[in-house]
Amino acid sequence: MLDEQRPMFLVCSVMCTEWCTWNAYNDSMKDPVEVEKRKDRARRHLEFVLEMCRTQSKGGRYFVHEH
C-alpha cells in the first residue's frame, strides 16, 4: 500500500509500553513467558515500522517518528 499511494509524509510510532523503564520493573513481577511474548510482538512491530521508514526514505519521501 505504501508503494502504491506513496504518501509524502508518514507518521510512525512504536509500542512504547514495551520499551518503558517502568514496564521493565513491572515485568520482573510477571510470568516471564508472557513478558517474552509481549516483547517479541513489540520487536516485530518495531521491525515493521522501520521497514516503512526505509521505504519512505528510499522513495525520497519523509517520515516522522512519534514516541
GROMACS .gro file of N, CA and C in nm:
model
  201
    1MET      N    1   0.082  -0.119   0.000
    1MET     CA    2   0.000   0.000   0.000
    1MET      C    3   0.087   0.126   0.000
    2LEU      N    4   0.196   0.122   0.075
    2LEU     CA    5   0.286   0.237   0.082
    2LEU      C    6   0.346   0.267  -0.056
    3ASP      N    7   0.380   0.162  -0.129
    3ASP     CA    8   0.436   0.182  -0.263
    3ASP      C    9   0.331   0.232  -0.362
    4GLU      N   10   0.207   0.192  -0.343
    4GLU     CA   11   0.100   0.235  -0.434
    4GLU      C   12   0.060   0.380  -0.410
    5GLN      N   13   0.038   0.416  -0.284
    5GLN     CA   14  -0.012   0.551  -0.253
    5GLN      C   15   0.099   0.654  -0.239
    6ARG      N   16   0.218   0.610  -0.203
    6ARG     CA   17   0.335   0.697  -0.192
    6ARG      C   18   0.307   0.829  -0.120
    7PRO      N   19   0.269   0.823   0.007
    7PRO     CA   20   0.242   0.948   0.080
    7PRO      C   21   0.372   1.028   0.098
    8MET      N   22   0.361   1.159   0.097
    8MET     CA   23   0.479   1.244   0.114
    8MET      C   24   0.531   1.236   0.257
    9PHE      N   25   0.437   1.228   0.356
    9PHE     CA   26   0.475   1.220   0.497
    9PHE      C   27   0.410   1.097   0.560
   10LEU      N   28   0.485   1.030   0.642
   10LEU     CA   29   0.436   0.913   0.713
   10LEU      C   30   0.467   0.932   0.861
   11VAL      N   31   0.367   0.914   0.946
   11VAL     CA   32   0.387   0.925   1.091
   11VAL      C   33   0.394   0.783   1.145
   12CYS      N   34   0.506   0.750   1.207
   12CYS     CA   35   0.529   0.615   1.259
   12CYS      C   36   0.538   0.620   1.411
   13SER      N   37   0.498   0.511   1.473
   13SER     CA   38   0.503   0.505   1.619
   13SER      C   39   0.527   0.360   1.661
   14VAL      N   40   0.603   0.342   1.766
   14VAL     CA   41   0.627   0.208   1.819
   14VAL      C   42   0.542   0.188   1.944
   15MET      N   43   0.533   0.064   1.989
   15MET     CA   44   0.457   0.031   2.109
   15MET      C   45   0.540   0.072   2.230
   16CYS      N   46   0.516   0.190   2.281
   16CYS     CA   47   0.603   0.246   2.384
   16CYS      C   48   0.597   0.170   2.517
   17THR      N   49   0.486   0.103   2.545
   17THR     CA   50   0.476   0.036   2.674
   17THR      C   51   0.582  -0.071   2.693
   18GLU      N   52   0.621  -0.138   2.587
   18GLU     CA   53   0.721  -0.244   2.600
   18GLU      C   54   0.863  -0.192   2.612
   19TRP      N   55   0.885  -0.064   2.586
   19TRP     CA   56   1.020  -0.008   2.593
   19TRP      C   57   1.034   0.089   2.710
   20CYS      N   58   0.933   0.099   2.792
   20CYS     CA   59   0.932   0.191   2.905
   20CYS      C   60   1.010   0.132   3.023
   21THR      N   61   1.086   0.214   3.093
   21THR     CA   62   1.164   0.165   3.208
   21THR      C   63   1.075   0.117   3.321
   22TRP      N   64   0.959   0.182   3.339
   22TRP     CA   65   0.866   0.135   3.443
   22TRP      C   66   0.814  -0.004   3.410
   23ASN      N   67   0.794  -0.030   3.283
   23ASN     CA   68   0.744  -0.161   3.243
   23ASN      C   69   0.848  -0.270   3.275
   24ALA      N   70   0.974  -0.237   3.263
   24ALA     CA   71   1.080  -0.334   3.296
   24ALA      C   72   1.071  -0.372   3.444
   25TYR      N   73   1.044  -0.275   3.527
   25TYR     CA   74   1.027  -0.303   3.670
   25TYR      C   75   0.904  -0.392   3.693
   26ASN      N   76   0.794  -0.356   3.630
   26ASN     CA   77   0.670  -0.434   3.645
   26ASN      C   78   0.685  -0.576   3.590
   27ASP      N   79   0.760  -0.589   3.482
   27ASP     CA   80   0.780  -0.721   3.421
   27ASP      C   81   0.852  -0.818   3.514
   28SER      N   82   0.932  -0.765   3.606
   28SER     CA   83   1.005  -0.852   3.698
   28SER      C   84   0.910  -0.929   3.790
   29MET      N   85   0.786  -0.884   3.798
   29MET     CA   86   0.688  -0.949   3.885
   29MET      C   87   0.584  -1.030   3.805
   30LYS      N   88   0.606  -1.046   3.675
   30LYS     CA   89   0.510  -1.115   3.590
   30LYS      C   90   0.569  -1.244   3.535
   31ASP      N   91   0.485  -1.324   3.474
   31ASP     CA   92   0.526  -1.451   3.413
   31ASP      C   93   0.625  -1.423   3.300
   32PRO      N   94   0.747  -1.476   3.309
   32PRO     CA   95   0.849  -1.449   3.207
   32PRO      C   96   0.808  -1.492   3.066
   33VAL      N   97   0.729  -1.596   3.056
   33VAL     CA   98   0.685  -1.643   2.923
   33VAL      C   99   0.594  -1.537   2.859
   34GLU      N  100   0.501  -1.484   2.937
   34GLU     CA  101   0.411  -1.381   2.885
   34GLU      C  102   0.487  -1.253   2.851
   35VAL      N  103   0.583  -1.218   2.935
   35VAL     CA  104   0.664  -1.099   2.910
   35VAL      C  105   0.739  -1.113   2.778
   36GLU      N  106   0.798  -1.229   2.755
   36GLU     CA  107   0.873  -1.252   2.630
   36GLU      C  108   0.780  -1.248   2.509
   37LYS      N  109   0.660  -1.300   2.521
   37LYS     CA  110   0.564  -1.294   2.410
   37LYS      C  111   0.531  -1.150   2.374
   38ARG      N  112   0.508  -1.067   2.476
   38ARG     CA  113   0.478  -0.926   2.451
   38ARG      C  114   0.598  -0.855   2.389
   39LYS      N  115   0.717  -0.884   2.440
   39LYS     CA  116   0.837  -0.820   2.386
   39LYS      C  117   0.863  -0.863   2.242
   40ASP      N  118   0.838  -0.989   2.212
   40ASP     CA  119   0.855  -1.038   2.075
   40ASP      C  120   0.758  -0.966   1.981
   41ARG      N  121   0.635  -0.950   2.026
   41ARG     CA  122   0.535  -0.879   1.946
   41ARG      C  123   0.580  -0.734   1.923
   42ALA      N  124   0.632  -0.670   2.026
   42ALA     CA  125   0.679  -0.531   2.014
   42ALA      C  126   0.799  -0.521   1.920
   43ARG      N  127   0.888  -0.620   1.926
   43ARG     CA  128   1.006  -0.621   1.835
   43ARG      C  129   0.962  -0.634   1.690
   44ARG      N  130   0.865  -0.724   1.665
   44ARG     CA  131   0.815  -0.742   1.527
   44ARG      C  132   0.749  -0.615   1.477
   45HIS      N  133   0.676  -0.547   1.565
   45HIS     CA  134   0.612  -0.422   1.526
   45HIS      C  135   0.718  -0.315   1.495
   46LEU      N  136   0.823  -0.309   1.577
   46LEU     CA  137   0.932  -0.215   1.553
   46LEU      C  138   0.998  -0.242   1.418
   47GLU      N  139   1.023  -0.367   1.385
   47GLU     CA  140   1.083  -0.402   1.256
   47GLU      C  141   0.993  -0.359   1.141
   48PHE      N  142   0.861  -0.376   1.157
   48PHE     CA  143   0.766  -0.333   1.054
   48PHE      C  144   0.772  -0.181   1.036
   49VAL      N  145   0.772  -0.107   1.146
   49VAL     CA  146   0.778   0.039   1.139
   49VAL      C  147   0.909   0.084   1.072
   50LEU      N  148   1.019   0.021   1.108
   50LEU     CA  149   1.148   0.057   1.047
   50LEU      C  150   1.148   0.030   0.897
   51GLU      N  151   1.087  -0.078   0.854
   51GLU     CA  152   1.080  -0.109   0.711
   51GLU      C  153   0.998  -0.002   0.637
   52MET      N  154   0.891   0.044   0.700
   52MET     CA  155   0.811   0.150   0.638
   52MET      C  156   0.892   0.279   0.627
   53CYS      N  157   0.971   0.310   0.730
   53CYS     CA  158   1.056   0.429   0.726
   53CYS      C  159   1.162   0.417   0.617
   54ARG      N  160   1.220   0.299   0.605
   54ARG     CA  161   1.320   0.277   0.498
   54ARG      C  162   1.257   0.296   0.360
   55THR      N  163   1.138   0.243   0.342
   55THR     CA  164   1.068   0.257   0.213
   55THR      C  165   1.044   0.404   0.182
   56GLN      N  166   1.000   0.479   0.281
   56GLN     CA  167   0.979   0.623   0.262
   56GLN      C  168   1.108   0.692   0.221
   57SER      N  169   1.214   0.663   0.292
   57SER     CA  170   1.342   0.727   0.267
   57SER      C  171   1.395   0.692   0.128
   58LYS      N  172   1.388   0.566   0.091
   58LYS     CA  173   1.435   0.524  -0.042
   58LYS      C  174   1.356   0.590  -0.153
   59GLY      N  175   1.229   0.621  -0.126
   59GLY     CA  176   1.145   0.686  -0.226
   59GLY      C  177   1.158   0.838  -0.227
   60GLY      N  178   1.250   0.892  -0.147
   60GLY     CA  179   1.268   1.036  -0.143
   60GLY      C  180   1.157   1.107  -0.067
   61ARG      N  181   1.085   1.033   0.016
   61ARG     CA  182   0.975   1.090   0.092
   61ARG      C  183   1.014   1.099   0.240
   62TYR      N  184   0.926   1.150   0.323
   62TYR     CA  185   0.960   1.181   0.461
   62TYR      C  186   0.880   1.096   0.560
   63PHE      N  187   0.937   1.082   0.679
   63PHE     CA  188   0.864   1.017   0.787
   63PHE      C  189   0.896   1.089   0.918
   64VAL      N  190   0.804   1.078   1.011
   64VAL     CA  191   0.821   1.134   1.144
   64VAL      C  192   0.805   1.019   1.241
   65HIS      N  193   0.900   1.005   1.331
   65HIS     CA  194   0.890   0.902   1.434
   65HIS      C  195   0.831   0.965   1.557
   66GLU      N  196   0.710   0.924   1.591
   66GLU     CA  197   0.642   0.978   1.708
   66GLU      C  198   0.659   0.879   1.821
   67HIS      N  199   0.701   0.928   1.936
   67HIS     CA  200   0.715   0.839   2.051
   67HIS      C  201   0.666   0.908   2.176
   0.00000   0.00000   0.00000
